[in-house]
PDB file of C-alpha atoms in Angstrom:
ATOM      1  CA  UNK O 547     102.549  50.899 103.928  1.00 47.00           C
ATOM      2  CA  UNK O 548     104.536  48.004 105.487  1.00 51.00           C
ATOM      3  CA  UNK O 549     103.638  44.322 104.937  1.00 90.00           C
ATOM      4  CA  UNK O 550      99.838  45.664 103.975  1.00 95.00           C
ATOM      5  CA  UNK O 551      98.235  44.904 100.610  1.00 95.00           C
ATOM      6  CA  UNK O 552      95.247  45.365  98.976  1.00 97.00           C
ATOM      7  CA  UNK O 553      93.415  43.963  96.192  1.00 96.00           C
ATOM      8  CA  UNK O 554      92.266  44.855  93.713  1.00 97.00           C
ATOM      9  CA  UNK O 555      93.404  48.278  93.951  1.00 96.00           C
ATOM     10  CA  UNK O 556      90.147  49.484  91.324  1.00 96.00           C
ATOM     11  CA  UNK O 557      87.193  48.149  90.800  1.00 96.00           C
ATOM     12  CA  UNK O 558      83.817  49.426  88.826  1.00 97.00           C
ATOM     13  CA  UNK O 559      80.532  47.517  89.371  1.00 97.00           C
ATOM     14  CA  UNK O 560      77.212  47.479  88.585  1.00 97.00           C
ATOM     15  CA  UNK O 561      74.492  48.016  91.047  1.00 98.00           C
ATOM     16  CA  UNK O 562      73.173  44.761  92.626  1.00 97.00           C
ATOM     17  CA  UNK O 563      76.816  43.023  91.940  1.00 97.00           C
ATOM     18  CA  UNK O 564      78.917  41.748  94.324  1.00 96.00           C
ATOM     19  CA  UNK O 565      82.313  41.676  95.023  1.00 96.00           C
ATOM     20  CA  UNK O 566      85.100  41.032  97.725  1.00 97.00           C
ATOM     21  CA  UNK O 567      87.906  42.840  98.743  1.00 98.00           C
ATOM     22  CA  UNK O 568      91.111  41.309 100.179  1.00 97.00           C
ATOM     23  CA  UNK O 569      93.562  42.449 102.432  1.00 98.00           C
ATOM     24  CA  UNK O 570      97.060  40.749 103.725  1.00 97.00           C
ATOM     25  CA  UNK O 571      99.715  41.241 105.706  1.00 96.00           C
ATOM     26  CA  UNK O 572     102.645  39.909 106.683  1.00 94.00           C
ATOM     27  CA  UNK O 573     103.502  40.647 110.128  1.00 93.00           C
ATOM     28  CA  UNK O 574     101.308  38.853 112.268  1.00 93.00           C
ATOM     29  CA  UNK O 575      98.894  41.303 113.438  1.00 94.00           C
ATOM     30  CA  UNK O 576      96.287  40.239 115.702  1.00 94.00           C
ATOM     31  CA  UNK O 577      93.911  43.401 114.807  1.00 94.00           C
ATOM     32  CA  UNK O 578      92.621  44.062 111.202  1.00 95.00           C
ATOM     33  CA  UNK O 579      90.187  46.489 110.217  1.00 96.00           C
ATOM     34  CA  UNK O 580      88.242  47.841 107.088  1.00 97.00           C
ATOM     35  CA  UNK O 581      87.807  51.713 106.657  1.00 97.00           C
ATOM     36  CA  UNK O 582      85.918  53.868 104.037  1.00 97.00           C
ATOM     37  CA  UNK O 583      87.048  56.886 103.001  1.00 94.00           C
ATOM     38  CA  UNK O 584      84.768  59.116 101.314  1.00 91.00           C
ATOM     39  CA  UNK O 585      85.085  63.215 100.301  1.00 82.00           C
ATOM     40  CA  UNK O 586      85.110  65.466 103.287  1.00 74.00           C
ATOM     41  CA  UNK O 587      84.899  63.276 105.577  1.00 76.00           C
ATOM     42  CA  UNK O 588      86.883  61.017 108.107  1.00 82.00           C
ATOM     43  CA  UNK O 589      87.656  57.202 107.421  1.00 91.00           C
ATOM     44  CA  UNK O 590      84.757  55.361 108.853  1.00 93.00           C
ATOM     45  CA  UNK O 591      85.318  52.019 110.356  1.00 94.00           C
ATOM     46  CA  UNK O 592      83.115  49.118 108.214  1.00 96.00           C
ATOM     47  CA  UNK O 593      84.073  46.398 110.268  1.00 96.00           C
ATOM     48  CA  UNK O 594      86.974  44.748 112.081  1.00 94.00           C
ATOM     49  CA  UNK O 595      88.764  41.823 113.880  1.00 95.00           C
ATOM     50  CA  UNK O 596      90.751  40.892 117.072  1.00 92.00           C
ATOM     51  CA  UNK O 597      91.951  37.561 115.870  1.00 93.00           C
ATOM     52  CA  UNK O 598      91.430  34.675 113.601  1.00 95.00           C
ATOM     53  CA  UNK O 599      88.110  34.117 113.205  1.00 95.00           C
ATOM     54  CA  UNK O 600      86.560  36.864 115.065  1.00 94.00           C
ATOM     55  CA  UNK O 601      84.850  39.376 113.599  1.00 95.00           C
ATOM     56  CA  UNK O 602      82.623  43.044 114.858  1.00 94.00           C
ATOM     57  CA  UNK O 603      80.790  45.370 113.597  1.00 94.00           C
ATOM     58  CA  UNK O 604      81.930  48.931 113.479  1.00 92.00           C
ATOM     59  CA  UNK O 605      80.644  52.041 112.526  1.00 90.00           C
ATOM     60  CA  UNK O 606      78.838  51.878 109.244  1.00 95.00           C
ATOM     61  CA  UNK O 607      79.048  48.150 108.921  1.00 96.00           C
ATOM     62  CA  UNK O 608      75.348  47.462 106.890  1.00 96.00           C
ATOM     63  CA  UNK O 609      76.022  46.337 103.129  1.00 97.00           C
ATOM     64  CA  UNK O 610      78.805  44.770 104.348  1.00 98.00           C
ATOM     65  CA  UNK O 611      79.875  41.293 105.291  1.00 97.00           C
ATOM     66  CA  UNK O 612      83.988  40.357 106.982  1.00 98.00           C
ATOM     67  CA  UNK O 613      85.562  36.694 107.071  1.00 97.00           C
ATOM     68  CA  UNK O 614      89.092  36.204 108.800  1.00 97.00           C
ATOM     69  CA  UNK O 615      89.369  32.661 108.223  1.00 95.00           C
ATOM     70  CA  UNK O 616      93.444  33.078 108.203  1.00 95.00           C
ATOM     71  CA  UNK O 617      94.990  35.309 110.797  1.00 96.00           C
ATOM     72  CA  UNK O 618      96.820  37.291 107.749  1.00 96.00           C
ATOM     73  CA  UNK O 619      94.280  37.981 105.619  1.00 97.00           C
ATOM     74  CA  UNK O 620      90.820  40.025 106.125  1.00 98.00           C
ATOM     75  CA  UNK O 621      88.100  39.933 103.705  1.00 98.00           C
ATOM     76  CA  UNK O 622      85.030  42.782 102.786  1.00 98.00           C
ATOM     77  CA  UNK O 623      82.362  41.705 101.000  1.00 98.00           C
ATOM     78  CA  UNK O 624      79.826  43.159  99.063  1.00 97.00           C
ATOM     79  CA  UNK O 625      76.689  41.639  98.891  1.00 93.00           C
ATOM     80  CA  UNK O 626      74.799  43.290  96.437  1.00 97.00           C
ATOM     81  CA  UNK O 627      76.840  46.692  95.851  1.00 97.00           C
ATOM     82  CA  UNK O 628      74.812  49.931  95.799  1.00 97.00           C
ATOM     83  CA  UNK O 629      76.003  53.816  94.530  1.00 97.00           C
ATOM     84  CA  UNK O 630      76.514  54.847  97.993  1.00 96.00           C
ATOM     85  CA  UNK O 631      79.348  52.257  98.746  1.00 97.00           C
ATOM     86  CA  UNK O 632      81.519  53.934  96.045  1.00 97.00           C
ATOM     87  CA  UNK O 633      84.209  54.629  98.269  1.00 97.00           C
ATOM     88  CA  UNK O 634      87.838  54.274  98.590  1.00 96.00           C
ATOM     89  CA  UNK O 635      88.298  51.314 101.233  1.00 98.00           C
ATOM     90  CA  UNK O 636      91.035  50.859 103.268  1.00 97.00           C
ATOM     91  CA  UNK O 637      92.426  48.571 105.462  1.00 97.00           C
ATOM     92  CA  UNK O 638      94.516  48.777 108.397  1.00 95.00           C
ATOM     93  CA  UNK O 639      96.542  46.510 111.020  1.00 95.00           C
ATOM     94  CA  UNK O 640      98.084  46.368 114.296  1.00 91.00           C
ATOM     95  CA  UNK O 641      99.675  43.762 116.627  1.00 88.00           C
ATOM     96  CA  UNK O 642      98.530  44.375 120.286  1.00 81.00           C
ATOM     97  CA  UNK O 643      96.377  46.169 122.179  1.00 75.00           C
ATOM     98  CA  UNK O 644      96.857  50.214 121.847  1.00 73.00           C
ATOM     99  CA  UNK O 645      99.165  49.837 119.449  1.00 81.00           C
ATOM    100  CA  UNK O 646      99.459  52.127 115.804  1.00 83.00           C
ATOM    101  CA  UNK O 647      97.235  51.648 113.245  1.00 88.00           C
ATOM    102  CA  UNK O 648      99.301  50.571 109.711  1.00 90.00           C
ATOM    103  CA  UNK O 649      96.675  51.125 106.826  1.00 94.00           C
ATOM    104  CA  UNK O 650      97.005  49.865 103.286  1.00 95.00           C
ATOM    105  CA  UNK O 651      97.085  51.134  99.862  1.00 95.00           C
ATOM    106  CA  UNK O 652      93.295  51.374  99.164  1.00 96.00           C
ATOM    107  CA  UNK O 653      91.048  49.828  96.661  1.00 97.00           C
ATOM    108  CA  UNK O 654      88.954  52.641  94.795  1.00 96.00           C
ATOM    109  CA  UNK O 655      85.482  51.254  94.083  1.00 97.00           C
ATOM    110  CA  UNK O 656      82.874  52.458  91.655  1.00 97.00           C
ATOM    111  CA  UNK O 657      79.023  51.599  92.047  1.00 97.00           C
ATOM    112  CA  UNK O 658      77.598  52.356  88.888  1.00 97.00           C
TER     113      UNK O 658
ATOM    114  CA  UNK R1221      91.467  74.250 112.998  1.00 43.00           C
ATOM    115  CA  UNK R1222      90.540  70.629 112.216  1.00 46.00           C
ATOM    116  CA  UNK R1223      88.477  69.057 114.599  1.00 46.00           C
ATOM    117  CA  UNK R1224      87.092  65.602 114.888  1.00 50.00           C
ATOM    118  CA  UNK R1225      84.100  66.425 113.151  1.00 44.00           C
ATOM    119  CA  UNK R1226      84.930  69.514 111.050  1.00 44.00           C
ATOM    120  CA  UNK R1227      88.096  70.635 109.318  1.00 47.00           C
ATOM    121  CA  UNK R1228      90.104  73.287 107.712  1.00 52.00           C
ATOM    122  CA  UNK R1229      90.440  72.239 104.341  1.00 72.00           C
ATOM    123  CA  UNK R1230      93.516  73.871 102.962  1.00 90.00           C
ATOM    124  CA  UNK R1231      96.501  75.003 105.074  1.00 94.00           C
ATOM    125  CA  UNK R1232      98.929  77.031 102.706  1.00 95.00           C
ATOM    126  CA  UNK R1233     102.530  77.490 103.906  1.00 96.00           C
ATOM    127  CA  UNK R1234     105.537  78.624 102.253  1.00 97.00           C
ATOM    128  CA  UNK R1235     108.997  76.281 101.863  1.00 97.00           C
ATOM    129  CA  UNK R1236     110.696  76.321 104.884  1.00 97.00           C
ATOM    130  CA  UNK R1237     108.310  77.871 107.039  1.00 97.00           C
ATOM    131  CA  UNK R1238     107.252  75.933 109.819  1.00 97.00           C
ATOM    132  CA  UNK R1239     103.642  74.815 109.231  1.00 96.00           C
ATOM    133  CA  UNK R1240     100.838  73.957 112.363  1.00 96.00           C
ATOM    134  CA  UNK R1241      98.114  71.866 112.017  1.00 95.00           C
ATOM    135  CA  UNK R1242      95.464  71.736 114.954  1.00 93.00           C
ATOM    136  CA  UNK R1243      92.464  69.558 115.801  1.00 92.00           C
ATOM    137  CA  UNK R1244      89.703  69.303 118.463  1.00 90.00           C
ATOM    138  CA  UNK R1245      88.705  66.202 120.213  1.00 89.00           C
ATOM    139  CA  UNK R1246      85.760  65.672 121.540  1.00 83.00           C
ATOM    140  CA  UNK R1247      86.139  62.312 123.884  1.00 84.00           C
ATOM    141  CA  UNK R1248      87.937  63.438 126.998  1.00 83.00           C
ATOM    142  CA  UNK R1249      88.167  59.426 127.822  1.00 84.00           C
ATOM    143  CA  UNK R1250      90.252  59.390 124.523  1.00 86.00           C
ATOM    144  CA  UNK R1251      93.927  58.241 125.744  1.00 86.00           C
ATOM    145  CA  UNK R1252      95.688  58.149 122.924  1.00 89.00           C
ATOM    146  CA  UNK R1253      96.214  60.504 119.597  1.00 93.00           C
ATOM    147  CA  UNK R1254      97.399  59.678 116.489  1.00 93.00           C
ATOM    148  CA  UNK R1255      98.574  62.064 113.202  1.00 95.00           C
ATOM    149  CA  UNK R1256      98.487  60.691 109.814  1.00 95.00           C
ATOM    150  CA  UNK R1257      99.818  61.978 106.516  1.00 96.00           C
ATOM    151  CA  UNK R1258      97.944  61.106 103.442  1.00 94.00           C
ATOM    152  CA  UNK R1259      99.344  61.734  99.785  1.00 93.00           C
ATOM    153  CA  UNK R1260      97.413  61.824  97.065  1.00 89.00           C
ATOM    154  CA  UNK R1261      96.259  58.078  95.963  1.00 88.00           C
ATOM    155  CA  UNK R1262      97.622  56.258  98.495  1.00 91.00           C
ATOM    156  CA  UNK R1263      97.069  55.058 102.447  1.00 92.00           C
ATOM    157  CA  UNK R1264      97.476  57.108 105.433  1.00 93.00           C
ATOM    158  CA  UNK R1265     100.689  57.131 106.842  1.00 94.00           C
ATOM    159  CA  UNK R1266     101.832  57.184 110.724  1.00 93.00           C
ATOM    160  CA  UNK R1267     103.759  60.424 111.217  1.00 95.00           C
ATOM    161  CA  UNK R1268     103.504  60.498 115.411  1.00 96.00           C
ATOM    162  CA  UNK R1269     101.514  59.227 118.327  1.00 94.00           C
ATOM    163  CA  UNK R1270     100.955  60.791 121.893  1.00 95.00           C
ATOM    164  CA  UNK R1271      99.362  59.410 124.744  1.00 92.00           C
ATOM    165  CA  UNK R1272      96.944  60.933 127.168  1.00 92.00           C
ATOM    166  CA  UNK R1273      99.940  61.306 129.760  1.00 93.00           C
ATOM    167  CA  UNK R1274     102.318  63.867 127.669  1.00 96.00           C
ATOM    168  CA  UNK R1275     102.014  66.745 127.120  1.00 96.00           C
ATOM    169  CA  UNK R1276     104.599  67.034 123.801  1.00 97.00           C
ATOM    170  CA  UNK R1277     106.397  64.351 121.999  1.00 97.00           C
ATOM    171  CA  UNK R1278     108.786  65.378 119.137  1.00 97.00           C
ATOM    172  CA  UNK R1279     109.922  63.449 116.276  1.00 94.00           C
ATOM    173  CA  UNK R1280     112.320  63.999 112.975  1.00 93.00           C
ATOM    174  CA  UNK R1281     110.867  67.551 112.138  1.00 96.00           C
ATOM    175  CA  UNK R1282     107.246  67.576 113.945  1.00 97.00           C
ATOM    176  CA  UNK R1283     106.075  67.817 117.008  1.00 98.00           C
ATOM    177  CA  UNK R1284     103.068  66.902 118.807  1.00 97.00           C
ATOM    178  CA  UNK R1285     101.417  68.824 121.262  1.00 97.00           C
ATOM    179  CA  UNK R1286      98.177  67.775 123.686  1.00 96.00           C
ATOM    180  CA  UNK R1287      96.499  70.328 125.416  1.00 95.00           C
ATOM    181  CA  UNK R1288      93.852  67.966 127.553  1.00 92.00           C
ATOM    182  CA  UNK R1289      91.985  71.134 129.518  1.00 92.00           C
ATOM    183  CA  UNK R1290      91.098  72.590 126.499  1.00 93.00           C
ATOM    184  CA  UNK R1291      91.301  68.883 124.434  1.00 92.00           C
ATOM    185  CA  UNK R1292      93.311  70.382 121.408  1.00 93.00           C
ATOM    186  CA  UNK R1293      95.831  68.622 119.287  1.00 94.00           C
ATOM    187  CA  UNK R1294      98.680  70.331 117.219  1.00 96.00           C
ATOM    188  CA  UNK R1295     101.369  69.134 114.691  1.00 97.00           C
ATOM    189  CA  UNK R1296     103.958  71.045 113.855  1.00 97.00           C
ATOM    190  CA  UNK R1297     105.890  70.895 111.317  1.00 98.00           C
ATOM    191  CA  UNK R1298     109.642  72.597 110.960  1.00 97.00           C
ATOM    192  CA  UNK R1299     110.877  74.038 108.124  1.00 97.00           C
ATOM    193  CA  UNK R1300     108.189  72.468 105.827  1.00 97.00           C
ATOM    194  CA  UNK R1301     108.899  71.070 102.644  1.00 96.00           C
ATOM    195  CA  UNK R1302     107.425  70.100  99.154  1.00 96.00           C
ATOM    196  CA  UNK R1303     107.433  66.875 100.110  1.00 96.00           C
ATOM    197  CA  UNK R1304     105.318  67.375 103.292  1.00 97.00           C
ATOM    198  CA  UNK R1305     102.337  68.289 100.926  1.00 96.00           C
ATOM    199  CA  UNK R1306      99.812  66.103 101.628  1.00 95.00           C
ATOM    200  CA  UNK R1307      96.146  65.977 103.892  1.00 93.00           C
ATOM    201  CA  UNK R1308      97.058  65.295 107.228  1.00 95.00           C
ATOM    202  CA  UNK R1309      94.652  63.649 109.600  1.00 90.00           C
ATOM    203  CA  UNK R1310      94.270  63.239 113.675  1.00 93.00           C
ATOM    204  CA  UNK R1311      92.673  60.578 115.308  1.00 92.00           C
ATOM    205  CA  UNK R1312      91.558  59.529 118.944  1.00 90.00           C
ATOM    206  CA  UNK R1313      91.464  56.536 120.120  1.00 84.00           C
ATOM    207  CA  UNK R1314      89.328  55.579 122.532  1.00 71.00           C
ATOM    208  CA  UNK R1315      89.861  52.160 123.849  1.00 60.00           C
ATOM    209  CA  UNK R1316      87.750  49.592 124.230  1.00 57.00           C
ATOM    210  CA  UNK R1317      87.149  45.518 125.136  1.00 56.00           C
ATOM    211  CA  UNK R1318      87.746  44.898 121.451  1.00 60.00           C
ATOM    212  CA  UNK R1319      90.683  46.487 119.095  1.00 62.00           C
ATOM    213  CA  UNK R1320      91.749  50.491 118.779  1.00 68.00           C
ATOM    214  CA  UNK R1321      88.276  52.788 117.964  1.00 78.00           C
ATOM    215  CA  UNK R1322      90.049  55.541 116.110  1.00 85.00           C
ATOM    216  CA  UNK R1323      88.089  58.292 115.768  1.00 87.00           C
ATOM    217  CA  UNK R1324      89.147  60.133 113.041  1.00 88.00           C
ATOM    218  CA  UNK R1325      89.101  63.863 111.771  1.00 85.00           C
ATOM    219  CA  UNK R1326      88.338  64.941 108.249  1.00 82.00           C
ATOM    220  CA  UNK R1327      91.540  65.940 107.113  1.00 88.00           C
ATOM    221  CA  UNK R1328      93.749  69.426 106.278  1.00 92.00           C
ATOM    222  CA  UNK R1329      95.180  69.572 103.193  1.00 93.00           C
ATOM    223  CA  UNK R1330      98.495  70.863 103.493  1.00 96.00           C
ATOM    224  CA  UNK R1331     100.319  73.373 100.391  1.00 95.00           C
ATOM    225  CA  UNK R1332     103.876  74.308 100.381  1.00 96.00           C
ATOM    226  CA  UNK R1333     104.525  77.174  97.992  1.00 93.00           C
ATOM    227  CA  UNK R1334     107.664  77.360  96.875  1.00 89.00           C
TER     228      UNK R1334
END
C-alpha cells in the first residue's frame, strides 16, 4: 500500500466516545478519501477531498466529520461513536483526475 | 458472477488452473473499471484498470475484459496460484466535478486448492 498509512490500525470504544482516525501519505495526492468496509458488502465512501482544505460528503457520510488541514494528511472523526460504525475504515489516494485509487492498511474499529 | 450490488462469494479453483472472476455494472455512463485484490487483514490492492474505450487490457498473468453491450466485467487469471487467494473486488467509476466515485462490488473470495 504505497506511501499510505493509517492510524491506529485497532481501536475499541465505548458508545457515545469519540475518536479520530488519521491517514498520510507521502506522494502528494491531490484526492483523499475515507471508505468503510463492512461484511458482505462493498466499501462505502464516508467522505472525501479534492485538495487542501476541501472537503464532501459521500455516500454514508452522517456520524462522521473530515478535516484536510495539510494536503498529506486526511482526518475521520467520530463524534460520538455508535455500534453501527464498527467497521473496518479505509482510506485511499490518488493524484489527478481519473487516476487509480491507492487505499491504505485499515483501522479496525469496535463500538461497544 | 459478482455484480455491483450482489456477489458470488466463494470462487474455488485448483493450482494452476486459470481462474475467472466476473461482475455486472450497472452505470452505463461508468468510463472506467477497476479490479482489486484484497488479502486477508489488509487494504485493497490495484491489480488492473480498463477504460470505457477497450475492450481487453492484459497484465502479468490477468486479463481484463469489458463487454459494454451487455456491461460485464471479467478478470482472468492464468495459471492461478496460492498466492492469488484472496477476495477480489471490481469497481466503476463514474466521474464526476469532484474526485473518482468508485462504485464498488461486494467482493469474490477466491480459493486455490492445491
Amino acid at each position: 500500500n504505497a506511501g499510505v498509512t493509517q492510524t491506529p490500525k485497532f481501536r475499541v470504544l465505548k458508545t457515545g466516545q469519540s475518536m479520530t482516525l488519521l491517514c498520510a501519505q507521502d506522494m502528494n495526492h491531490e484526492y483523499m478519501y475515507w471508505y468503510r468496509q463492512d461484511p458482505g458488502m462493498g466499501l462505502r465512501l464516508i467522505h472525501y477531498s479534492v485538495g487542501e482544505g476541501t472537503t464532501a460528503k459521500g455516500e454514508v457520510p452522517d456520524g462522521y466529520n473530515v478535516s484536510r488541514l495539510k494536503k498529506q494528511n486526511f482526518l475521520l472523526g467520530l463524534e460520538s461513536a455508535a455500534p453501527s460504525q464498527t467497521s473496518v475504515y479505509f482510506c485511499a489516494t490518488h493524484r489527478g483526475q481519473g487516476d487509480t485509487q491507492y487505499f491504505g492498511p485499515g483501522t479496525r474499529l469496535t463500538v461497544l | 458472477g459478482e455484480s455491483v450490488g450482489l456477489h458470488l462469494p466463494t470462487l474455488s479453483v485448483q493450482e494452476g488452473d486459470n481462474s475467472i472472476i466476473n461482475c455486472a455494472y450497472s452505470n452505463s455512463a461508468s468510463d472506467y473499471f477497476i479490479w482489486y485484490k484484497q488479502e486477508s487483514g489488509k487494504g485493497p490492492q490495484f491489480i488492473i484498470d480498463i477504460r470505457s474505450n477497450m475492450d481487453k487490457r492484459q497484465g502479468q498473468r490477468v486479463t481484463v475484459l469489458l463487454n459494454k453491450t451487455v456491461k460485464h466485467l471479467s478478470l482472468q487469471i492464468a495459471a492461478t496460484q496460492p498466492g492469488d487467494s484472496a477476495v477480489y473486488f471490481c469497481a466503476e467509476n463514474g466521474v464526476t466535478g469532484g474526485g473518482n466515485k468508485l462504485t464498488f462490488g461486494t467482493g469474490t473470495q477466491l480459493k486455490v486448492e492445491l
